[in-house]
JSON list of C-alpha atoms and ligand atoms in Angstrom, two decimals:
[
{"chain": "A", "resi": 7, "resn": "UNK", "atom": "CA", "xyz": [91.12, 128.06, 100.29]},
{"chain": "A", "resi": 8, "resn": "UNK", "atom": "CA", "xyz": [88.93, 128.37, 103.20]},
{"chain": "A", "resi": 9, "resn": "UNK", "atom": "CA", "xyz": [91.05, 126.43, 106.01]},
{"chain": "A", "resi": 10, "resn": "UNK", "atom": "CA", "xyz": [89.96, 125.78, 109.87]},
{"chain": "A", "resi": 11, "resn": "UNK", "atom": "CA", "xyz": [91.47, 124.56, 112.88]},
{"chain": "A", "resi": 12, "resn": "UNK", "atom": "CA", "xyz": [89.78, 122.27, 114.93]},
{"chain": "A", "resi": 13, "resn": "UNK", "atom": "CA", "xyz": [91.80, 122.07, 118.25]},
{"chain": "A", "resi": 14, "resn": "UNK", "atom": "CA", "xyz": [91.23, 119.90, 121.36]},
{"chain": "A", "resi": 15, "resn": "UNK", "atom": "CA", "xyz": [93.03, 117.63, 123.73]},
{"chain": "A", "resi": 16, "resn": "UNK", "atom": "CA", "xyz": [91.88, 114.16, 122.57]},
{"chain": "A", "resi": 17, "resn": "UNK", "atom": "CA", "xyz": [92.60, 112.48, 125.24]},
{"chain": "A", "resi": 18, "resn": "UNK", "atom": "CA", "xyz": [91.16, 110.22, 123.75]},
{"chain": "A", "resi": 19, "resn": "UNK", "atom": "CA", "xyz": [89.32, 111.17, 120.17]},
{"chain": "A", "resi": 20, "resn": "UNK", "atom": "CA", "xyz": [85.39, 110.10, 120.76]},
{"chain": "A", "resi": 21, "resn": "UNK", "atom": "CA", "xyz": [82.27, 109.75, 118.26]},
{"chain": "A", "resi": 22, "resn": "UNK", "atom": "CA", "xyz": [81.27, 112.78, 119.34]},
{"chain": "A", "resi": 23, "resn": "UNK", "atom": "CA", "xyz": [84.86, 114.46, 118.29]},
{"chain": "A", "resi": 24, "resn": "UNK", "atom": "CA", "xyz": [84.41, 112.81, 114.92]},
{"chain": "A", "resi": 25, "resn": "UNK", "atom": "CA", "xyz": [81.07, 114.10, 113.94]},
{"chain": "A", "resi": 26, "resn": "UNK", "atom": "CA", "xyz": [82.02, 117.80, 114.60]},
{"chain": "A", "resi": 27, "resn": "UNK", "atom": "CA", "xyz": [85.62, 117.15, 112.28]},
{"chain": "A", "resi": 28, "resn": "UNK", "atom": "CA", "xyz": [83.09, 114.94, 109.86]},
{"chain": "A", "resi": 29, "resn": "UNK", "atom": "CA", "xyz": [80.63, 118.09, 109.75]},
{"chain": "A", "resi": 30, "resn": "UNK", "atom": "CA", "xyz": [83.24, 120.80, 109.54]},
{"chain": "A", "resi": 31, "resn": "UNK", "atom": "CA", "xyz": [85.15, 119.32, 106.94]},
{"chain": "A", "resi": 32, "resn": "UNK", "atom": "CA", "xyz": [81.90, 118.99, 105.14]},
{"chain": "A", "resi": 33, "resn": "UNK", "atom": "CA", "xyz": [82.07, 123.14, 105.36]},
{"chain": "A", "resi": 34, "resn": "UNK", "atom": "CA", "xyz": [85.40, 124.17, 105.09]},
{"chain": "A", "resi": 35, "resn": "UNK", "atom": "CA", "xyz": [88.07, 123.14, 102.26]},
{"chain": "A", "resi": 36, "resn": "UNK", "atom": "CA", "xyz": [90.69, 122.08, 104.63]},
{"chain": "A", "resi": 37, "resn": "UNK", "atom": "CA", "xyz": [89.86, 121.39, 108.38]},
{"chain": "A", "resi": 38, "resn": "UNK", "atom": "CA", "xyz": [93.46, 121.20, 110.56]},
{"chain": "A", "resi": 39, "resn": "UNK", "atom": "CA", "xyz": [92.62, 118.84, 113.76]},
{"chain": "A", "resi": 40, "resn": "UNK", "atom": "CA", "xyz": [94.69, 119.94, 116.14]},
{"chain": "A", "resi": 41, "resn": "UNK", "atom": "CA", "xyz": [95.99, 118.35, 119.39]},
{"chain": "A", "resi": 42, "resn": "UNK", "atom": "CA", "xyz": [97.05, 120.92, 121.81]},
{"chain": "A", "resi": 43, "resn": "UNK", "atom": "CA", "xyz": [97.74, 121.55, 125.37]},
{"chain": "A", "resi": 44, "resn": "UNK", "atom": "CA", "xyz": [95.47, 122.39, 127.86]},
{"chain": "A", "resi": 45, "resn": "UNK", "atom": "CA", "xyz": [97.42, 123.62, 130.86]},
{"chain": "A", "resi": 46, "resn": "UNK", "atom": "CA", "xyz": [94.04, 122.49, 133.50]},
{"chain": "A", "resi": 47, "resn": "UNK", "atom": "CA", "xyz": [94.55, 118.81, 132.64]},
{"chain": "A", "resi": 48, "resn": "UNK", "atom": "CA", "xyz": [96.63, 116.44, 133.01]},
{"chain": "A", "resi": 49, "resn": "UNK", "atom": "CA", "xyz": [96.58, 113.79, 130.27]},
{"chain": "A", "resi": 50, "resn": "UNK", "atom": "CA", "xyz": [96.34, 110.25, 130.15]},
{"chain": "A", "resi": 51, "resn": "UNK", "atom": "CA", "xyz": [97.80, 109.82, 126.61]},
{"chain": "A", "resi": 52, "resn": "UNK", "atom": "CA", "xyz": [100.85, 110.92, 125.67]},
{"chain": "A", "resi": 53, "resn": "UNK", "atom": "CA", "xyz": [100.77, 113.74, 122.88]},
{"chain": "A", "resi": 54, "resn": "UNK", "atom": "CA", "xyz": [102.12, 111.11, 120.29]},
{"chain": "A", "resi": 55, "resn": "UNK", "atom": "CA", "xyz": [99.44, 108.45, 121.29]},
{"chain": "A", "resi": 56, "resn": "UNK", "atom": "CA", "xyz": [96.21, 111.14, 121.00]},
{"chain": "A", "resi": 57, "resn": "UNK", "atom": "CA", "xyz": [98.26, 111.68, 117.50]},
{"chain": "A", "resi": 58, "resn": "UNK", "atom": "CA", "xyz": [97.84, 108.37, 116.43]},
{"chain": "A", "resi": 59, "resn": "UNK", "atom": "CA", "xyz": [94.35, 107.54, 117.16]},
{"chain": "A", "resi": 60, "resn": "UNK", "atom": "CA", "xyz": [93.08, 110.70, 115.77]},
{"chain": "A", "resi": 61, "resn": "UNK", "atom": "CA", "xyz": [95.06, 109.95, 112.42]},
{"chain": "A", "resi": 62, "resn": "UNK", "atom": "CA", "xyz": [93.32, 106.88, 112.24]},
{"chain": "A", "resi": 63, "resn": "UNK", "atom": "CA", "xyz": [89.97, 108.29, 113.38]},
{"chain": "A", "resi": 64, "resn": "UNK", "atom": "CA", "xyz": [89.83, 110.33, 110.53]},
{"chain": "A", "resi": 65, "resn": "UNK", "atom": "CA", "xyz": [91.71, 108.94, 107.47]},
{"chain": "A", "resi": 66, "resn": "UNK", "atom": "CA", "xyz": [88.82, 108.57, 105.41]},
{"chain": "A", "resi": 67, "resn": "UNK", "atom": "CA", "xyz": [88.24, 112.41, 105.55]},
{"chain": "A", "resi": 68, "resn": "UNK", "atom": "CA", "xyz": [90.24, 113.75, 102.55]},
{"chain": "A", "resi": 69, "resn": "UNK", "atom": "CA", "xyz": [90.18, 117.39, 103.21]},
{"chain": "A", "resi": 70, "resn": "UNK", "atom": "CA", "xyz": [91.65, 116.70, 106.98]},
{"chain": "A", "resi": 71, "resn": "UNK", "atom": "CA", "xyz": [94.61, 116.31, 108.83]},
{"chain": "A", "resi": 72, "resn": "UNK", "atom": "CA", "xyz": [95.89, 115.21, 112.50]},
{"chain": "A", "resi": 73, "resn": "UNK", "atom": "CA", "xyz": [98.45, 117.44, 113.45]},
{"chain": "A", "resi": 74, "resn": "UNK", "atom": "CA", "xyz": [100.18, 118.50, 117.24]},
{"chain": "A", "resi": 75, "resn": "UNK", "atom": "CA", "xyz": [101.22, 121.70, 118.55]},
{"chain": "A", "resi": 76, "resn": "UNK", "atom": "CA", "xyz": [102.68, 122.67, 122.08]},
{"chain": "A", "resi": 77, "resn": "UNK", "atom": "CA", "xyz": [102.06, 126.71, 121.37]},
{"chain": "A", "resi": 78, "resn": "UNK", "atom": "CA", "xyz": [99.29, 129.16, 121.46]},
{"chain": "A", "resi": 79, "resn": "UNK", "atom": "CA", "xyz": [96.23, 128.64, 119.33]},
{"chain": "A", "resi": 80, "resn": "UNK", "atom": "CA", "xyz": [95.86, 132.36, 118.22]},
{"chain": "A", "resi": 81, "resn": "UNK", "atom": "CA", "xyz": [100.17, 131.79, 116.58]},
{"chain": "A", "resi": 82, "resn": "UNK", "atom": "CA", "xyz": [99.14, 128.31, 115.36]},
{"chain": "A", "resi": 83, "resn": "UNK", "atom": "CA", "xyz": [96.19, 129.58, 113.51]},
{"chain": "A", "resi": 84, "resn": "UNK", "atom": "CA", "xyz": [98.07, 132.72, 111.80]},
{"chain": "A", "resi": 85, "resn": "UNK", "atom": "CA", "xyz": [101.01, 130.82, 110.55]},
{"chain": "A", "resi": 86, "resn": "UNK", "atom": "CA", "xyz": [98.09, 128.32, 108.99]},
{"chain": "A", "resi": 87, "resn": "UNK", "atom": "CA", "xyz": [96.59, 131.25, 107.37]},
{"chain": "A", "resi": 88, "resn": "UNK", "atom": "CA", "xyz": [93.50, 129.94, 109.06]},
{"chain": "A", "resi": 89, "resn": "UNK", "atom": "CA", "xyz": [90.78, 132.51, 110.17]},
{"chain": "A", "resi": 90, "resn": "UNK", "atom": "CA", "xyz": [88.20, 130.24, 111.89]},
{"chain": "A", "resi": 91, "resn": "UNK", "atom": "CA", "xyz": [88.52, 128.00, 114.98]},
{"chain": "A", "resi": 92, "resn": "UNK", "atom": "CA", "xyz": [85.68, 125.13, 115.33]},
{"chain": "A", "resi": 93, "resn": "UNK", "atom": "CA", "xyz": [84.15, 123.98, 118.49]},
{"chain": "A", "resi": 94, "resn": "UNK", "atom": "CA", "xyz": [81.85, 121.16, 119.14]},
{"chain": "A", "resi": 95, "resn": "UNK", "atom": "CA", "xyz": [79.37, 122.31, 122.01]},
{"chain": "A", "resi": 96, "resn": "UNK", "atom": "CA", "xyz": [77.17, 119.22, 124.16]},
{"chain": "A", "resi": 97, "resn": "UNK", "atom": "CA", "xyz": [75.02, 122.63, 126.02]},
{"chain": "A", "resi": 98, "resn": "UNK", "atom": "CA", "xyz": [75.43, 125.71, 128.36]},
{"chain": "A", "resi": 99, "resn": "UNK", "atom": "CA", "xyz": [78.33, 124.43, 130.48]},
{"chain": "A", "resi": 100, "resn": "UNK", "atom": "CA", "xyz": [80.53, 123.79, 126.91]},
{"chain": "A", "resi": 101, "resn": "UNK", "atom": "CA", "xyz": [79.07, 127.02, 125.02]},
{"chain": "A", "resi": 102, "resn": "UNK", "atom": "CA", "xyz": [79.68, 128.99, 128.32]},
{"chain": "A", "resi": 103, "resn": "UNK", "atom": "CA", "xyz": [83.33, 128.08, 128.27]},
{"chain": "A", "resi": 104, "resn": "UNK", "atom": "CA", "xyz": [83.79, 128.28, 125.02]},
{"chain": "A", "resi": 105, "resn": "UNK", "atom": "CA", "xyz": [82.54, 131.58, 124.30]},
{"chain": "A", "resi": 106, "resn": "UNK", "atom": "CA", "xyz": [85.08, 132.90, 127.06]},
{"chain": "A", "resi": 107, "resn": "UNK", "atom": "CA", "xyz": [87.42, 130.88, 124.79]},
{"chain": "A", "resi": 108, "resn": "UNK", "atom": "CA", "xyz": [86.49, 132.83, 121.61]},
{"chain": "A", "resi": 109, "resn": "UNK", "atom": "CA", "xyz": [87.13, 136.09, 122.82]},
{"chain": "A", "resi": 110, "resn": "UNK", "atom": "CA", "xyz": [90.41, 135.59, 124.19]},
{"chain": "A", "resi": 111, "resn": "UNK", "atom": "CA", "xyz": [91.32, 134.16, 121.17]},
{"chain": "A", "resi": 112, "resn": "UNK", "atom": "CA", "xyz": [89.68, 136.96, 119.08]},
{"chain": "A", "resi": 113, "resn": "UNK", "atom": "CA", "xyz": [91.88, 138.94, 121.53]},
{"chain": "A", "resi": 114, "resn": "UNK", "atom": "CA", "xyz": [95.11, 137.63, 120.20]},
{"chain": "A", "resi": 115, "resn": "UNK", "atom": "CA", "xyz": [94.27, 137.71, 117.07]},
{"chain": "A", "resi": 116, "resn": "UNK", "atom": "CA", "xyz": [91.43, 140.22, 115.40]},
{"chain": "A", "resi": 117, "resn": "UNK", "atom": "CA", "xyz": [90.89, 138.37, 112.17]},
{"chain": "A", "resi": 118, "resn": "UNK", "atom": "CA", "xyz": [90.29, 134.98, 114.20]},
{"chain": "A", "resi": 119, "resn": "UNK", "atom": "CA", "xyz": [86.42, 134.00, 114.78]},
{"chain": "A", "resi": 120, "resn": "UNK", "atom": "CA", "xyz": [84.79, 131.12, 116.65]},
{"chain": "A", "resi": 121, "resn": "UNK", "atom": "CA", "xyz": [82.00, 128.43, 114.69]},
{"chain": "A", "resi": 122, "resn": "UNK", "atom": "CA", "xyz": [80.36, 126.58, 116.70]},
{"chain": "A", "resi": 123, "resn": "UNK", "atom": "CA", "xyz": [78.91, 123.34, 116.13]},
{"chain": "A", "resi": 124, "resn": "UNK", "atom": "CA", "xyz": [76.54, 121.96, 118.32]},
{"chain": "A", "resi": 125, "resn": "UNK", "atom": "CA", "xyz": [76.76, 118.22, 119.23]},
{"chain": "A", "resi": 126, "resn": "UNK", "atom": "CA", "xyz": [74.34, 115.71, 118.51]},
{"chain": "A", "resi": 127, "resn": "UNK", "atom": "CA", "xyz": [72.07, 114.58, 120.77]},
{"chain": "A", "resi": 128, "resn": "UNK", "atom": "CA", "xyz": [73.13, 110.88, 120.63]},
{"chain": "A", "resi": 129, "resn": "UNK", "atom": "CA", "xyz": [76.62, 112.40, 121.48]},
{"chain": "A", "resi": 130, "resn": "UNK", "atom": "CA", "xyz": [75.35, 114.24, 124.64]},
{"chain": "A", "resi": 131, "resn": "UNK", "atom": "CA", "xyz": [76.78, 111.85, 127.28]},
{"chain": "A", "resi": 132, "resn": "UNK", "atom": "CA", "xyz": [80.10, 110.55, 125.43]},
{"chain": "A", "resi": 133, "resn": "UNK", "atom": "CA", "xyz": [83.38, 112.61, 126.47]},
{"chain": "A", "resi": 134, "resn": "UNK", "atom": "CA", "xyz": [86.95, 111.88, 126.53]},
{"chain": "A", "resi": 135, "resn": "UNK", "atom": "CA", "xyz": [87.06, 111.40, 130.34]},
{"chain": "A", "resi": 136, "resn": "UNK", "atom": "CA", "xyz": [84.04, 109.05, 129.71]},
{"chain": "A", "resi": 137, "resn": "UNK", "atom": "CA", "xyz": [86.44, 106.80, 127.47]},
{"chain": "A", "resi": 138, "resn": "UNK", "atom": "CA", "xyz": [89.01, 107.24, 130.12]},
{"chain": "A", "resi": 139, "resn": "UNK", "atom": "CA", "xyz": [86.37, 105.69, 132.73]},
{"chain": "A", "resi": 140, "resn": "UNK", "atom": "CA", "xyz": [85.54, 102.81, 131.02]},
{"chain": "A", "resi": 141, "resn": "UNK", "atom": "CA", "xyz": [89.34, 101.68, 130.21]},
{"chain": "A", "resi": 142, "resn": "UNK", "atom": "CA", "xyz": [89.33, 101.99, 134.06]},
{"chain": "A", "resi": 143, "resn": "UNK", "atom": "CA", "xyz": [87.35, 99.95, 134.87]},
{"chain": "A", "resi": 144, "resn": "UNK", "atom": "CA", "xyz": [87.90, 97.40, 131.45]},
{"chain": "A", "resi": 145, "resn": "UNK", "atom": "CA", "xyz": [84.49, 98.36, 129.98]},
{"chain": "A", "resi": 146, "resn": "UNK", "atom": "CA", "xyz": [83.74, 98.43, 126.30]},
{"chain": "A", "resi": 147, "resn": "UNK", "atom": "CA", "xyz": [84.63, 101.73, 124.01]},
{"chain": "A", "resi": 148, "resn": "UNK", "atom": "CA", "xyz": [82.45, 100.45, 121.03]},
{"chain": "A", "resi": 149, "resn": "UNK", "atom": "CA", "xyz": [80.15, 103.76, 120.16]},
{"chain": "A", "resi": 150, "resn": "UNK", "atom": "CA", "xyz": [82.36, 105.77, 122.32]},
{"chain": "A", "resi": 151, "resn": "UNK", "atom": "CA", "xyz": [85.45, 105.60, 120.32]},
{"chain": "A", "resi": 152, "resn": "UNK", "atom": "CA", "xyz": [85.55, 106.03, 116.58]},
{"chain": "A", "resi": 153, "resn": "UNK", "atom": "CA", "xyz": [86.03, 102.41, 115.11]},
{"chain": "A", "resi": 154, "resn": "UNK", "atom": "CA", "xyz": [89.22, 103.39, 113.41]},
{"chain": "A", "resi": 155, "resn": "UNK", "atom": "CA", "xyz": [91.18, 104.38, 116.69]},
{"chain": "A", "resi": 156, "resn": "UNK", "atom": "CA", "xyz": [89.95, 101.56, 118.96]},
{"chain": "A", "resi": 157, "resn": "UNK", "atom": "CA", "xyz": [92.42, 99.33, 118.55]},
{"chain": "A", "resi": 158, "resn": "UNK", "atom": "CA", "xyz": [94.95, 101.93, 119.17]},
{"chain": "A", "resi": 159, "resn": "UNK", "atom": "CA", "xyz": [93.58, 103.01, 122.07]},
{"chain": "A", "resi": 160, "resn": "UNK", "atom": "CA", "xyz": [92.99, 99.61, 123.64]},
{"chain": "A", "resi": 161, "resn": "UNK", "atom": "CA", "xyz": [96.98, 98.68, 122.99]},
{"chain": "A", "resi": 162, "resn": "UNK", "atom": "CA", "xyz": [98.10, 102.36, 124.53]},
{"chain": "A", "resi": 163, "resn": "UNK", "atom": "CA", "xyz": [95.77, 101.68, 127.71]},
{"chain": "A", "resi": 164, "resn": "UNK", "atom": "CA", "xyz": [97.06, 98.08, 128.46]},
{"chain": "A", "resi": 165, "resn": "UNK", "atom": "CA", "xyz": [99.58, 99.11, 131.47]},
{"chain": "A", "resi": 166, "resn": "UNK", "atom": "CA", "xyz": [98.06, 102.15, 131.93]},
{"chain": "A", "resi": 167, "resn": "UNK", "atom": "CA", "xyz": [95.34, 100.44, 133.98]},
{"chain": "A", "resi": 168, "resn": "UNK", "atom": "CA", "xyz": [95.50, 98.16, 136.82]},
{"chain": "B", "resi": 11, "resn": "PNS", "atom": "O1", "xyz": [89.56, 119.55, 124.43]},
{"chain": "B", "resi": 11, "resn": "PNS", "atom": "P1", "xyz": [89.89, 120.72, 125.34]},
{"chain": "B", "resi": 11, "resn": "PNS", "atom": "O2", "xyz": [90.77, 120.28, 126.49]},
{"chain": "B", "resi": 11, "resn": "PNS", "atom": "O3", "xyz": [88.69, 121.45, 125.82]},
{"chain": "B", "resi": 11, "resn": "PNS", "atom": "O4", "xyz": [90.75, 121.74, 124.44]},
{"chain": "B", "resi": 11, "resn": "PNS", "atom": "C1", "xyz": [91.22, 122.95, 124.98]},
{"chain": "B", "resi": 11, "resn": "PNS", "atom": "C2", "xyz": [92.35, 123.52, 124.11]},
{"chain": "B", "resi": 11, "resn": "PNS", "atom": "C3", "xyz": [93.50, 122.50, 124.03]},
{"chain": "B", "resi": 11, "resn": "PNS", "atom": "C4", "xyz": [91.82, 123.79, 122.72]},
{"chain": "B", "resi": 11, "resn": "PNS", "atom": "C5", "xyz": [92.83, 124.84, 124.78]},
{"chain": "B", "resi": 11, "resn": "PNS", "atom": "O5", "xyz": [93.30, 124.58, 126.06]},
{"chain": "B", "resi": 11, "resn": "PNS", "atom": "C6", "xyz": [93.89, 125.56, 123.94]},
{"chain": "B", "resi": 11, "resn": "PNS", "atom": "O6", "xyz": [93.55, 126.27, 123.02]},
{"chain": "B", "resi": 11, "resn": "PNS", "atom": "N1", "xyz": [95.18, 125.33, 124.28]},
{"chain": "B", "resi": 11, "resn": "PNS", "atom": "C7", "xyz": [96.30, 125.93, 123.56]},
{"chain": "B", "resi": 11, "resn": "PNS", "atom": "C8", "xyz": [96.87, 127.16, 124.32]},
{"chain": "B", "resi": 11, "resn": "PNS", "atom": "C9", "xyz": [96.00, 128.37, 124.09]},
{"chain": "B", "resi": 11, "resn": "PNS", "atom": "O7", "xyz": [96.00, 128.94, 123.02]},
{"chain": "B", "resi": 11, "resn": "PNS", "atom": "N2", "xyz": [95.19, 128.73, 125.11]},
{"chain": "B", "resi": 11, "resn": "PNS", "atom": "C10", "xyz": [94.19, 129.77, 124.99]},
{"chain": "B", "resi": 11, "resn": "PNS", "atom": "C11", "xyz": [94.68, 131.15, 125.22]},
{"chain": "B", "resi": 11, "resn": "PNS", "atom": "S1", "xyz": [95.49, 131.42, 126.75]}
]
């Protein structure tokens, strides 16, 4: 069985994130989404609240799962027996990162490689700290976040936001 991760922080899962698990899982047999911790930001969800929207973002995709881990990616990857990482890029700024990304990953672990996916153009302008914004300042999240997860998101920002 060909398995990938998908990690990210989700914070919170966006169109955008949905079309790169959508399209991966279209190419691998089992795609892992994985929430994970990015020590440069600070997150607005909690772990277990990113959990639950991305569950719900993507329970129509049978060959996926939502899971969370607080280690590194290279470990998490091994003990899946999973040999690819996938990473949606929106242009330079993303791929430039990202390819720094792959080889320190590739570093910890020779047998792990890098796909990239590049984002639709549609998706160009919707992030995670996009979402964030608009909660802010009580603006809409339709065609930012994935139908599934709105609802959950909406109920974890009320006190969040003044
Ligand atoms: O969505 P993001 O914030 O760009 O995702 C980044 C993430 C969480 C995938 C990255 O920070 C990560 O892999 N964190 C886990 C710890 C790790 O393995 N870091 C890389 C080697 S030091």
């Amino acid at each position: 069985m060909n398995t990938a991760i998908l990690p990210g922080s989700f914070d919170p899962v966006t169109v955008g994130h949905l079309d790169i698990i959508e399209r991966a899982a279209a190419v691998f047999d089992r795609l892992i989404v994985c929430i994970m911790v990015n020590g440069g930001k600070r997150p607005f969800f909690s772990m277990e609240e990113r959990l639950e929207f991305l569950r719900a973002a993507i329970s129509h995709i049978p060959n996926a799962q939502a899971v969370q881990c607080g280690g590194l990616l290279a470990d998490f990857a091994r003990e899946q027996g999973a040999r690819t990482l996938v990473k949606g890029v929106r242009g330079c700024t993303d791929f430039d990162w990202e390819f720094q990304m792959a080889q320190i990953n590739r570093g910890l672990w020779q047998e792990l490689d890098t796909v990239f996916f590049p984002a639709q153009e549609k998706h160009l302008h919707i992030s995670s700290t996009m979402a964030r914004e608009m909660l802010r300042y009580r603006q809409s999240l339709d065609g930012c976040v994935p139908a599934g997860a709105l609802a959950a998101v909406l109920k974890a920002a009320e006190g969040k936001v003044r």
